[in-house]
Coordinates of C-alpha atoms (C1' of nucleotides) in Angstrom, one line a residue:
Chain A
M1 CA 1.9 27.9 8.7
N2 CA 1.7 24.5 7.1
P3 CA 4.5 22.7 5.3
A4 CA 3.2 23.7 1.9
E5 CA 3.3 27.4 2.8
L6 CA 6.8 27.0 4.3
S7 CA 7.9 25.3 1.2
A8 CA 6.6 28.1 -0.9
S9 CA 8.6 30.6 1.2
L10 CA 11.7 28.5 0.9
L11 CA 11.2 28.3 -2.9
A12 CA 11.0 32.0 -3.2
I13 CA 14.1 32.5 -1.2
V14 CA 16.2 29.9 -3.0
S15 CA 15.0 31.1 -6.4
A16 CA 16.1 34.6 -5.6
M17 CA 19.4 33.4 -4.5
L18 CA 19.9 31.4 -7.7
E19 CA 19.1 34.6 -9.7
R20 CA 21.6 36.6 -7.6
R21 CA 24.2 34.1 -8.4
G22 CA 23.4 34.1 -12.0
A23 CA 22.4 30.5 -12.1
T24 CA 20.2 29.5 -15.0
Q25 CA 18.4 26.6 -13.5
T26 CA 14.9 26.9 -12.0
L27 CA 13.4 25.0 -9.2
T28 CA 9.9 23.6 -8.5
I29 CA 8.1 23.2 -5.3
D30 CA 9.1 19.6 -5.2
D31 CA 12.7 20.5 -5.1
V32 CA 12.2 22.3 -1.8
A33 CA 9.9 19.7 -0.2
L34 CA 10.3 19.7 3.5
E35 CA 10.7 16.6 5.6
R36 CA 10.1 16.0 9.2
P37 CA 13.4 15.3 10.9
R38 CA 13.6 11.9 12.6
N39 CA 15.1 13.5 15.6
R40 CA 13.0 16.1 17.3
D41 CA 16.0 18.1 18.4
H42 CA 16.5 19.0 14.7
G43 CA 13.4 21.2 14.7
D44 CA 10.0 20.9 13.1
W45 CA 11.0 20.7 9.4
A46 CA 14.2 20.2 7.5
S47 CA 15.4 20.9 3.9
N48 CA 18.3 19.3 2.1
I49 CA 18.2 21.9 -0.7
A50 CA 21.6 23.3 0.2
M51 CA 23.2 20.0 -0.5
K52 CA 21.4 19.5 -3.7
L53 CA 22.6 22.9 -5.0
A54 CA 26.2 22.5 -3.9
K55 CA 27.4 21.0 -7.1
P56 CA 25.5 23.1 -9.6
L57 CA 26.4 26.3 -7.8
G58 CA 30.0 25.2 -7.1
S59 CA 30.0 26.2 -3.5
S60 CA 29.8 24.4 -0.2
P61 CA 26.5 23.2 1.1
R62 CA 27.0 25.1 4.4
D63 CA 27.7 28.4 2.6
I64 CA 24.5 28.0 0.6
A65 CA 22.6 27.0 3.7
A66 CA 23.9 30.1 5.6
E67 CA 22.6 32.4 2.8
V68 CA 19.2 30.8 2.8
T69 CA 19.0 30.7 6.6
A70 CA 19.5 34.4 6.9
E71 CA 16.4 35.1 4.9
L72 CA 14.3 32.2 6.3
E73 CA 14.7 33.6 9.8
S74 CA 12.7 36.6 8.9
V75 CA 9.7 34.6 7.5
A76 CA 6.7 35.1 9.7
G77 CA 6.0 32.1 11.9
V78 CA 9.5 30.8 11.8
A79 CA 11.0 30.8 15.3
S80 CA 14.5 29.7 14.5
V81 CA 16.7 28.2 11.7
S82 CA 19.9 26.2 12.2
I83 CA 22.4 24.5 9.9
A84 CA 23.4 21.0 10.9
G85 CA 25.6 18.2 9.7
P86 CA 26.6 18.3 6.0
G87 CA 24.2 21.2 5.3
F88 CA 20.7 20.4 6.5
I89 CA 18.6 23.5 7.1
N90 CA 16.5 22.8 10.2
I91 CA 13.5 25.0 10.8
T92 CA 11.6 25.5 14.0
L93 CA 8.2 27.2 13.9
D94 CA 6.8 29.2 16.7
A95 CA 4.0 27.5 18.5
A96 CA 1.3 29.8 17.2
A97 CA 2.3 29.2 13.6
A98 CA 2.5 25.4 14.1
G99 CA -0.7 25.3 15.9
E100 CA -2.8 26.9 13.2
I101 CA -3.1 23.5 11.5
A102 CA -5.6 22.5 14.2
R103 CA -7.9 25.3 13.2
T104 CA -7.5 24.4 9.5
I105 CA -8.4 20.8 10.2
L106 CA -11.5 21.7 12.1
D107 CA -12.5 24.1 9.3
Q108 CA -12.1 21.5 6.6
G109 CA -13.4 18.5 8.5
E110 CA -13.8 15.4 6.3
V111 CA -12.3 17.3 3.4
Y112 CA -8.9 17.7 5.2
G113 CA -6.4 15.6 3.3
R114 CA -7.9 15.9 -0.1
N115 CA -5.8 17.6 -2.7
E116 CA -5.7 18.4 -6.4
G117 CA -2.4 16.7 -7.2
L118 CA -4.0 14.4 -9.7
A119 CA -6.7 16.8 -11.0
G120 CA -7.6 16.3 -14.6
Q121 CA -6.6 12.6 -14.7
S122 CA -9.2 10.1 -15.7
I123 CA -8.3 6.7 -14.3
N124 CA -9.7 3.3 -14.9
L125 CA -8.6 0.9 -12.1
E126 CA -9.2 -2.8 -12.6
F127 CA -8.6 -5.3 -9.9
V128 CA -9.8 -8.6 -8.5
S129 CA -11.4 -9.7 -11.8
A130 CA -11.8 -13.3 -10.6
N131 CA -13.4 -16.0 -12.6
P132 CA -17.1 -16.2 -11.7
T133 CA -16.6 -20.0 -11.2
G134 CA -15.9 -20.0 -7.5
P135 CA -15.7 -18.0 -4.3
L136 CA -13.1 -15.3 -3.7
H137 CA -10.0 -16.5 -1.8
I138 CA -7.4 -14.7 0.2
G139 CA -5.4 -13.7 -2.8
H140 CA -8.3 -11.9 -4.3
T141 CA -9.0 -10.4 -0.9
R142 CA -5.6 -8.7 -0.8
W143 CA -6.2 -7.1 -4.2
A144 CA -9.7 -6.1 -3.1
A145 CA -8.4 -4.3 0.0
L146 CA -5.5 -2.7 -1.8
G147 CA -7.4 -1.8 -5.0
D148 CA -10.3 -0.2 -3.2
S149 CA -8.1 1.8 -0.9
L150 CA -6.0 2.9 -3.9
A151 CA -9.2 4.1 -5.6
R152 CA -10.1 6.1 -2.5
V153 CA -6.7 7.7 -2.4
L154 CA -6.7 8.5 -6.1
R155 CA -10.1 10.1 -5.8
A156 CA -9.0 12.1 -2.7
S157 CA -6.1 13.4 -4.8
G158 CA -8.5 14.9 -7.4
A159 CA -8.5 12.1 -10.0
T160 CA -11.7 11.0 -11.7
I161 CA -11.7 7.3 -11.2
A162 CA -13.8 4.3 -12.1
T163 CA -13.1 0.9 -10.4
E164 CA -13.8 -2.0 -12.6
F165 CA -14.2 -5.8 -12.3
Y166 CA -13.6 -7.8 -15.5
I167 CA -15.8 -10.9 -15.4
N168 CA -14.2 -13.7 -17.3
D169 CA -17.5 -15.2 -18.3
A170 CA -16.6 -16.5 -21.7
G171 CA -14.5 -19.5 -22.6
N172 CA -14.1 -23.1 -21.7
Q173 CA -14.0 -22.7 -18.0
M174 CA -17.6 -21.6 -17.9
D175 CA -18.6 -24.9 -19.6
N176 CA -16.4 -26.8 -17.1
F177 CA -18.2 -24.9 -14.3
G178 CA -21.6 -25.7 -15.7
A179 CA -20.7 -29.3 -16.2
S180 CA -19.5 -29.5 -12.6
I181 CA -22.8 -28.2 -11.3
L182 CA -24.8 -30.4 -13.6
A183 CA -22.8 -33.5 -12.5
A184 CA -23.3 -32.6 -8.8
A185 CA -27.0 -32.1 -9.4
R186 CA -27.2 -35.5 -11.0
G187 CA -25.2 -37.0 -8.1
L188 CA -22.3 -37.9 -10.4
E189 CA -18.5 -37.5 -9.9
T190 CA -16.8 -34.2 -10.8
P191 CA -16.0 -34.4 -14.5
E192 CA -12.6 -34.1 -15.9
N193 CA -11.3 -30.5 -15.7
G194 CA -14.2 -29.8 -13.5
Y195 CA -14.4 -27.8 -10.3
P196 CA -14.4 -29.7 -7.1
G197 CA -15.6 -28.5 -3.7
Q198 CA -18.6 -28.2 -1.5
Y199 CA -19.6 -24.9 -3.0
I200 CA -20.4 -26.6 -6.3
A201 CA -22.7 -29.0 -4.6
D202 CA -24.3 -26.0 -2.8
L203 CA -24.7 -24.2 -6.1
A204 CA -26.2 -27.3 -7.7
S205 CA -28.9 -27.6 -5.1
R206 CA -29.8 -24.0 -5.5
V207 CA -29.9 -24.3 -9.2
V208 CA -32.2 -27.3 -9.0
Q209 CA -34.4 -25.3 -6.7
L210 CA -34.6 -22.4 -9.2
E211 CA -34.8 -24.6 -12.3
P212 CA -36.6 -27.8 -11.3
N213 CA -36.5 -29.0 -14.9
L214 CA -32.7 -29.3 -14.9
L215 CA -32.7 -33.0 -14.1
I216 CA -35.0 -33.9 -17.0
L217 CA -33.5 -31.7 -19.7
A218 CA -31.3 -33.1 -22.4
D219 CA -27.6 -32.7 -21.9
D220 CA -27.0 -29.7 -24.0
E221 CA -29.9 -27.8 -22.6
A222 CA -29.2 -28.9 -19.0
L223 CA -25.6 -27.8 -19.4
A224 CA -26.7 -24.3 -20.5
V225 CA -29.1 -24.0 -17.6
A226 CA -26.6 -25.2 -15.1
R227 CA -24.0 -22.9 -16.4
E228 CA -26.1 -19.7 -16.7
T229 CA -27.9 -20.1 -13.4
G230 CA -24.8 -21.2 -11.6
Y231 CA -23.0 -18.2 -13.1
R232 CA -25.7 -15.8 -11.9
L233 CA -25.7 -17.2 -8.4
Q234 CA -21.9 -17.3 -8.1
L235 CA -21.4 -13.8 -9.4
G236 CA -24.1 -12.7 -6.9
E237 CA -22.0 -14.3 -4.1
I238 CA -18.9 -12.6 -5.2
Q239 CA -20.6 -9.2 -5.4
A240 CA -22.2 -9.7 -1.9
S241 CA -18.8 -10.7 -0.5
L242 CA -17.2 -7.6 -1.8
E243 CA -19.9 -5.3 -0.6
R244 CA -19.6 -6.8 2.8
F245 CA -15.9 -6.2 2.6
N246 CA -16.6 -2.5 1.9
V247 CA -15.2 -2.8 -1.6
H248 CA -17.1 -1.1 -4.3
F249 CA -16.9 -1.5 -8.1
D250 CA -18.3 1.1 -10.4
V251 CA -18.3 -1.1 -13.4
W252 CA -18.9 -4.9 -13.7
F253 CA -17.6 -5.6 -17.2
S254 CA -18.6 -8.9 -18.9
E255 CA -16.2 -10.4 -21.3
R256 CA -19.2 -11.7 -23.2
E257 CA -19.9 -8.1 -24.4
L258 CA -16.6 -8.2 -26.3
H259 CA -17.7 -11.4 -28.1
A260 CA -21.2 -10.3 -28.9
I261 CA -21.9 -9.5 -32.6
D262 CA -23.1 -6.0 -33.2
Q263 CA -26.2 -6.3 -35.5
A264 CA -25.4 -3.1 -37.3
T265 CA -21.8 -3.9 -38.3
G266 CA -21.9 -7.7 -38.1
Q267 CA -18.8 -7.5 -36.1
S268 CA -17.8 -8.1 -32.5
A269 CA -15.7 -5.7 -30.4
I270 CA -12.9 -8.2 -30.8
D271 CA -13.2 -8.2 -34.6
S272 CA -13.0 -4.4 -34.7
A273 CA -10.2 -4.3 -32.2
I274 CA -8.0 -6.5 -34.4
D275 CA -8.9 -4.3 -37.4
R276 CA -7.8 -1.2 -35.4
L277 CA -4.5 -2.8 -34.4
R278 CA -4.0 -3.8 -38.0
V279 CA -4.4 -0.3 -39.2
Q280 CA -1.7 0.8 -36.7
G281 CA 0.6 -1.7 -38.4
H282 CA 1.2 -4.1 -35.6
V283 CA -0.8 -7.1 -36.8
F284 CA 0.5 -9.8 -39.2
D285 CA -0.5 -13.2 -40.6
A286 CA 1.6 -16.3 -40.3
D287 CA 1.1 -20.0 -40.0
D288 CA -2.6 -19.7 -40.7
A289 CA -2.9 -17.5 -37.5
V290 CA -3.2 -13.8 -36.8
W291 CA -0.5 -12.3 -34.7
V292 CA 0.3 -9.1 -32.8
K293 CA 3.9 -8.0 -33.0
T294 CA 4.2 -7.5 -29.3
T295 CA 8.0 -7.7 -29.5
D296 CA 7.9 -4.2 -30.9
F297 CA 7.1 -3.2 -27.3
G298 CA 9.4 -5.3 -25.2
D299 CA 7.6 -8.7 -25.2
D300 CA 9.9 -11.7 -25.6
K301 CA 7.8 -13.2 -28.4
D302 CA 4.9 -12.2 -30.6
R303 CA 1.4 -13.3 -29.6
V304 CA -1.3 -15.1 -31.5
I305 CA -4.6 -13.2 -31.3
R306 CA -6.6 -15.5 -33.6
R307 CA -5.9 -19.1 -34.1
G308 CA -5.8 -21.0 -37.4
N309 CA -9.2 -22.5 -36.6
G310 CA -10.7 -19.0 -36.4
I311 CA -11.1 -19.0 -32.7
F312 CA -9.8 -16.0 -30.8
T313 CA -7.2 -16.4 -28.0
Y314 CA -7.8 -14.9 -24.6
F315 CA -5.4 -12.1 -25.7
A316 CA -7.9 -11.0 -28.3
A317 CA -10.4 -10.2 -25.6
D318 CA -7.7 -8.4 -23.7
A319 CA -7.1 -6.2 -26.7
A320 CA -10.8 -5.4 -27.2
Y321 CA -11.1 -4.7 -23.5
Y322 CA -8.2 -2.3 -23.5
L323 CA -9.7 -0.4 -26.4
S324 CA -13.0 -0.3 -24.6
K325 CA -11.3 1.4 -21.7
S326 CA -9.7 4.0 -24.0
D327 CA -13.0 4.5 -25.9
R328 CA -14.7 5.2 -22.6
G329 CA -12.4 8.1 -22.1
Y330 CA -9.9 6.9 -19.5
T331 CA -6.5 8.4 -20.0
H332 CA -4.9 6.1 -17.4
K333 CA -5.5 2.4 -17.3
I334 CA -4.3 0.8 -14.1
Y335 CA -4.3 -3.0 -13.8
L336 CA -3.7 -4.6 -10.4
L337 CA -2.6 -8.2 -11.0
G338 CA -1.2 -11.0 -8.9
A339 CA 2.4 -12.1 -9.4
D340 CA 1.1 -15.2 -11.1
H341 CA 0.1 -12.9 -14.0
H342 CA 3.2 -10.9 -14.3
G343 CA 4.0 -12.6 -17.6
Y344 CA 1.2 -10.5 -19.1
V345 CA 2.8 -7.2 -18.4
H346 CA 4.7 -6.9 -21.6
R347 CA 1.8 -8.0 -23.8
L348 CA -0.6 -5.6 -22.1
K349 CA 1.8 -2.8 -22.6
A350 CA 2.3 -3.9 -26.1
L351 CA -1.5 -3.6 -26.6
A352 CA -1.4 0.0 -25.5
G353 CA 1.5 0.7 -27.9
S354 CA -0.2 -1.2 -30.7
A355 CA -3.3 0.9 -30.3
G356 CA -1.2 4.1 -30.7
D357 CA -1.1 4.9 -27.0
D358 CA 2.0 5.5 -24.9
P359 CA 2.8 2.3 -23.1
E360 CA 4.8 4.1 -20.4
R361 CA 2.1 6.7 -19.6
D362 CA -1.3 5.3 -20.5
I363 CA -1.2 1.9 -19.0
E364 CA 0.2 0.8 -15.6
V365 CA 0.4 -2.8 -14.4
L366 CA 0.8 -3.2 -10.7
I367 CA 2.0 -6.6 -9.7
G368 CA 1.1 -7.8 -6.3
Q369 CA 3.0 -10.6 -4.6
L370 CA 1.0 -13.6 -3.5
V371 CA -0.1 -14.3 0.0
S372 CA 1.4 -17.4 1.6
I373 CA 0.2 -19.3 4.7
N374 CA 2.9 -20.1 7.1
G375 CA 5.4 -20.1 4.3
A376 CA 3.5 -22.5 2.1
R377 CA 2.0 -21.3 -1.1
L378 CA -1.7 -21.5 -1.5
S379 CA -3.1 -24.4 -3.5
K380 CA -6.1 -26.5 -3.6
R381 CA -4.0 -29.6 -3.3
A382 CA -2.4 -28.4 -0.1
G383 CA -5.9 -27.7 1.2
N384 CA -4.9 -24.3 2.5
I385 CA -7.1 -22.1 0.3
I386 CA -8.9 -19.7 2.5
E387 CA -12.0 -17.9 1.4
L388 CA -12.8 -14.2 1.8
N389 CA -16.0 -15.1 3.7
D390 CA -14.1 -17.2 6.2
L391 CA -11.5 -14.6 6.8
Q392 CA -14.2 -12.0 7.3
A393 CA -15.9 -14.2 9.8
W394 CA -12.7 -14.7 11.8
L395 CA -11.4 -11.1 11.8
G396 CA -14.2 -8.8 10.9
T397 CA -14.0 -6.4 8.0
D398 CA -12.0 -3.7 9.8
A399 CA -9.2 -6.0 11.0
L400 CA -9.0 -7.9 7.7
R401 CA -8.9 -4.8 5.5
Y402 CA -6.3 -3.2 7.7
S403 CA -4.1 -6.2 8.0
L404 CA -4.1 -6.7 4.2
G405 CA -3.9 -3.0 3.5
R406 CA -0.9 -2.0 5.6
Y407 CA 1.7 -3.7 3.4
P408 CA 2.8 -2.6 -0.1
A409 CA 1.6 -4.8 -2.9
D410 CA 5.0 -6.0 -3.9
S411 CA 5.8 -7.2 -0.5
P412 CA 5.4 -11.0 0.0
L413 CA 3.0 -11.5 2.8
T414 CA 2.9 -14.5 5.2
L415 CA -0.2 -15.0 7.3
D416 CA -0.7 -17.3 10.2
P417 CA -4.4 -18.6 10.1
E418 CA -4.3 -19.6 13.7
L419 CA -3.3 -16.1 14.7
L420 CA -6.0 -14.7 12.4
Q421 CA -8.7 -16.8 14.1
K422 CA -7.6 -15.6 17.5
R423 CA -8.8 -12.1 16.7
T424 CA -6.2 -10.8 19.1
N425 CA -5.4 -7.1 19.6
D426 CA -2.0 -7.4 18.1
N427 CA -3.5 -6.0 14.9
P428 CA -2.5 -2.3 14.7
V429 CA -6.0 -1.5 13.6
F430 CA -7.1 -1.6 17.2
Y431 CA -4.4 0.8 18.2
V432 CA -5.5 3.3 15.6
Q433 CA -9.2 2.8 16.3
Y434 CA -8.7 3.1 20.0
A435 CA -6.9 6.4 19.5
H436 CA -9.9 7.6 17.5
A437 CA -12.4 6.4 20.1
R438 CA -10.3 8.1 22.8
T439 CA -10.5 11.5 21.0
H440 CA -14.3 11.1 21.3
Q441 CA -14.1 10.0 24.9
V442 CA -12.0 13.1 25.7
A443 CA -14.4 15.3 23.9
R444 CA -17.3 13.9 25.9
N445 CA -15.4 14.5 29.1
A446 CA -14.5 18.0 28.0
A447 CA -18.2 18.8 27.4
A448 CA -19.1 17.4 30.8
S449 CA -16.4 19.6 32.4
G450 CA -17.5 22.7 30.6
V451 CA -14.4 22.8 28.3
T452 CA -15.6 24.4 25.0
R453 CA -13.9 25.4 21.8
E454 CA -14.8 29.1 22.2
V455 CA -11.1 30.0 22.5
F456 CA -8.2 28.9 20.3
D457 CA -4.8 30.3 21.1
A458 CA -2.3 28.2 19.2
S459 CA 0.6 29.7 21.1
L460 CA -0.4 27.7 24.1
L461 CA 0.4 24.4 22.4
T462 CA 4.0 24.3 23.6
H463 CA 4.5 20.8 24.9
E464 CA 7.0 18.6 23.1
T465 CA 4.2 16.1 22.4
E466 CA 2.0 18.8 21.0
S467 CA 4.5 20.1 18.4
M468 CA 5.1 16.5 17.4
L469 CA 1.4 15.8 17.0
L470 CA 0.9 19.1 15.1
G471 CA 3.7 18.2 12.7
I472 CA 2.2 14.8 11.9
L473 CA -1.3 16.3 11.4
A474 CA 0.2 18.8 9.0
E475 CA 1.7 16.1 6.9
F476 CA -1.6 14.3 6.1
P477 CA -2.4 15.9 2.7
R478 CA 1.0 15.2 1.4
V479 CA 0.8 11.6 2.6
V480 CA -2.4 11.2 0.7
L481 CA -1.0 12.6 -2.5
Q482 CA 2.1 10.5 -2.2
S483 CA 0.1 7.4 -1.7
A484 CA -1.8 8.3 -4.8
E485 CA 1.2 9.1 -6.9
L486 CA 3.1 6.0 -5.9
R487 CA 0.0 3.8 -5.9
E488 CA 0.8 2.8 -2.4
P489 CA -2.2 3.0 -0.2
H490 CA -0.4 1.2 2.6
R491 CA 1.3 4.5 3.4
I492 CA -2.0 5.7 4.8
A493 CA -2.1 2.9 7.3
R494 CA 1.5 3.5 8.4
Y495 CA 0.7 7.2 8.8
S496 CA -2.4 6.5 10.9
E497 CA -0.3 4.3 13.2
E498 CA 2.2 7.1 13.6
L499 CA -0.5 9.6 14.3
A500 CA -2.2 7.4 16.8
G501 CA 1.1 6.9 18.6
A502 CA 1.7 10.6 18.8
Y503 CA -1.9 11.2 20.0
H504 CA -1.6 8.6 22.8
R505 CA 1.7 10.1 24.0
W506 CA 0.1 13.6 24.0
Y507 CA -2.9 12.3 25.9
D508 CA -0.5 10.9 28.5
N509 CA 1.1 14.3 29.0
C510 CA -1.5 17.0 28.3
R511 CA -4.9 17.1 29.9
V512 CA -7.9 18.5 28.1
T513 CA -10.1 18.6 31.1
P514 CA -9.0 20.2 34.4
L515 CA -8.4 18.0 37.5
G516 CA -10.6 18.3 40.5
E517 CA -11.2 21.9 41.5
E518 CA -9.0 23.4 38.9
T519 CA -10.6 26.0 36.7
V520 CA -10.9 25.7 32.9
T521 CA -8.2 27.6 31.1
D522 CA -7.6 28.6 27.5
T523 CA -5.0 25.9 27.4
H524 CA -7.7 23.3 28.1
R525 CA -9.9 24.9 25.4
T526 CA -7.2 25.1 22.9
R527 CA -6.2 21.5 23.5
L528 CA -9.7 20.4 22.8
W529 CA -9.2 21.8 19.3
L530 CA -6.1 19.7 18.9
N531 CA -7.9 16.7 20.3
D532 CA -10.8 17.1 17.9
A533 CA -8.5 17.8 14.9
T534 CA -6.7 14.5 15.6
G535 CA -10.0 12.6 15.7
I536 CA -10.9 14.1 12.3
V537 CA -7.6 13.1 10.7
L538 CA -7.7 9.6 12.1
R539 CA -11.2 9.2 10.8
N540 CA -10.3 10.5 7.4
A541 CA -7.3 8.2 7.2
L542 CA -9.2 5.1 8.3
G543 CA -11.9 6.1 5.7
L544 CA -9.3 5.9 2.9
L545 CA -8.6 2.4 4.0
G546 CA -12.2 1.4 4.1
V547 CA -12.0 0.9 7.9
S548 CA -14.6 2.3 10.3
A549 CA -13.7 4.8 13.0
P550 CA -15.7 3.9 16.1
E551 CA -16.5 6.5 18.7
R552 CA -16.5 3.9 21.4
M553 CA -14.9 0.5 21.6
Chain B
rG1 C1' 18.1 -21.3 -19.1
rC2 C1' 15.4 -16.4 -19.5
rG3 C1' 12.3 -12.6 -17.1
rC4 C1' 9.7 -10.0 -12.9
rC5 C1' 9.4 -9.4 -7.5
rC6 C1' 11.5 -10.1 -2.7
rG7 C1' 15.9 -10.8 1.2
rU8 C1' 16.1 -5.2 7.1
rA9 C1' 15.6 -7.2 15.1
rG10 C1' 13.5 -13.9 17.5
rC11 C1' 8.4 -13.3 14.3
rU12 C1' 5.4 -10.1 10.8
rC13 C1' 7.0 -6.0 8.3
rA14 C1' 8.0 -0.2 7.5
rG15 C1' 11.8 2.9 5.7
rC16 C1' 9.9 9.1 -2.0
rG17 C1' 19.6 9.1 -2.3
rG18 C1' 20.1 12.1 3.5
rA19 C1' 21.4 13.1 10.0
rU20 C1' 22.3 7.9 15.4
rA21 C1' 18.1 2.2 10.3
rG22 C1' 12.3 2.1 12.8
rA23 C1' 7.1 0.1 14.3
rG24 C1' 4.0 -3.8 16.1
rC25 C1' 4.2 -8.6 18.3
rA26 C1' 7.3 -11.7 21.5
rA27 C1' 11.1 -10.9 26.1
rU28 C1' 12.5 -8.0 30.7
rU29 C1' 11.2 -3.8 34.1
rG30 C1' 8.2 0.2 35.7
rA31 C1' 3.3 3.6 35.7
rC32 C1' -3.9 3.5 37.4
rU33 C1' -8.4 6.3 44.5
rA34 C1' -5.3 11.2 37.3
rC35 C1' -9.9 12.7 30.7
rG36 C1' -10.7 4.6 29.2
rG37 C1' -4.3 0.4 31.1
rA38 C1' -7.1 -1.8 23.9
rU39 C1' -2.5 3.2 26.9
rC40 C1' 2.3 5.2 28.4
rA41 C1' 7.7 5.1 30.0
rA42 C1' 12.2 2.2 29.9
rU43 C1' 15.7 -2.0 28.7
rA44 C1' 17.4 -5.6 25.4
rG45 C1' 17.6 -7.2 20.4
rG46 C1' 20.9 -5.4 13.5
rU47 C1' 27.7 -7.7 9.2
rC48 C1' 20.0 -3.9 6.2
rG49 C1' 21.8 -11.8 2.3
rG50 C1' 27.5 -11.6 0.4
rG51 C1' 31.0 -8.8 -2.7
rG52 C1' 32.2 -4.8 -6.0
rG53 C1' 30.9 0.2 -8.0
rU54 C1' 28.4 5.4 -8.6
rU55 C1' 27.8 9.7 -5.0
rC56 C1' 29.5 14.9 -0.5
rA57 C1' 26.0 11.0 1.3
rA58 C1' 23.6 4.0 -0.3
rA59 C1' 19.0 -0.3 3.2
rU60 C1' 17.6 2.8 -1.1
rC61 C1' 20.8 3.6 -7.6
rC62 C1' 24.2 0.1 -11.0
rC63 C1' 26.9 -4.7 -11.7
rU64 C1' 27.7 -9.6 -9.8
rC65 C1' 27.0 -13.9 -6.8
rC66 C1' 23.8 -16.6 -3.1
rG67 C1' 18.9 -17.7 -1.2
rG68 C1' 13.2 -17.6 -1.7
rG69 C1' 8.5 -16.6 -4.5
rC70 C1' 6.2 -16.3 -9.3
rG71 C1' 6.1 -16.6 -14.4
rC72 C1' 7.9 -18.2 -19.4
rA73 C1' 0.9 -21.4 -24.5
rC74 C1' -2.3 -20.9 -31.1
rC75 C1' -5.1 -22.4 -21.9
rA76 C1' -8.4 -19.1 -19.7

RNA sequence: GCGCCCGUAGCUCAGCGGAUAGAGCAAUUGACUACGGAUCAAUAGGUCGGGGGUUCAAAUCCCUCCGGGCGCACCA
């Protein structure tokens, strides 16, 4: 008996009651979703359906609850039902029914937690998308951790998903980047609007090594070589950093593709994007420029897409890029952006609308708050920019991914770099990983003591800490789906901490291996199932966060 | 000025309109000749920024004020 099955039983009972009372409304499984009561004395699962139906049915919540309770009590696996407070229906399962989840988990293994809640959706998830003109810093790192975990959670919920990194490799900043490298190679000062920093000097020497001619080429040619070679090297650095961080992108999309002229049509993707928006009736000409009427979709002013001098704005590439995603078959386009880009939300939504898509359904822009260091915002001037590579060296991938992944994106995050460098155990990731390692230690000890899994009798799992642990294990698939639906992968981290805590408390109270001369009983054997099931769920949860699950620490 | 996000324990932060608001860290006190003490048990710590409103029920939804972050380009 898992919560989904119990919900289904409850739904049938409540629906029948509605029919008896002649009510016209119908309920879905979501209306009867069960929650785990905060207080253990309230049972294993609780429903607030009686209170929700009180008004439409015109009777008191407790009366409705009583009617439902009478039938719930006869459901197989339900030990007792009680009504509490304003009308909560509290359900306690018998131990055997509750314990079945351990068998289910061992049967399903690494698949346990996956669900089909988002089946049929084809999602493009874009995140990080840093300029290839410098290393990734802590801000990018947060989106990398969250975006990658979100992708895993969406995939686990049945969605087809592609993660995508948009490379801003067109435009002025690439020339500034190239000029900075060239100046460094020539031993000159950083040019105006150039990029400062040691990494430019490092890139310059690598470029010179690869292209020894650089220093004798004419300016134009040298600039191109510095820019292109530097670009290739820097992008390689970014890709390597992300791979080390366990973050994978399915598509690396170059902005240059959008500017490239198709030989057959004589048009670029941007040209045809503007044409397509124009056909939809959202493009107009004014003051020598070409505009998109984004105010039709909630923007506070219309946006220029092509300047009077014929040069496209950045917005034009955005338009072509959005259409590219649609053309490639993605029904949902999710953008994960930093708060410093939230001004783009309206115009991105307007693009979807202008293209004939539904701005509410087809495009989602998730805005993440910026990371601050000891309360100060990050800036080059303040000298407190921290690179992904440094963070990784201090903390390691697991601790870094976990500490960035356990907070919701819209929560402002303050980090203390001194604390990060200490690598202390106050990071909850160690608590969770230790719980996982402990499940394996227990399994090793069990094997050594002759405790096997040849018997599973769930009715023996009667200790208070066992029913608590079973309840949490049973919730995992729903937590995964909820994380996917709400786009909140941090829920997986919070869940794994709760599970680890319940496991540690169980471990303290219930032995898997017998003491001394005691004989092995079915209780020991059955507990080994529970132990192993917990290990599987911890590993699956950590996997969704891109964090390893060590068997020893 | 306008817009978006945030304000919860000393600190960092959880908390899909539900029961007595939680966790970790920090503090105090206990538990190893018992599967690994990277653990567990217990104590202490709160006007959920202030004020209105909706609701059987508000930290959660609405309005307003105060505080903080970030944006308001024919830049990328």
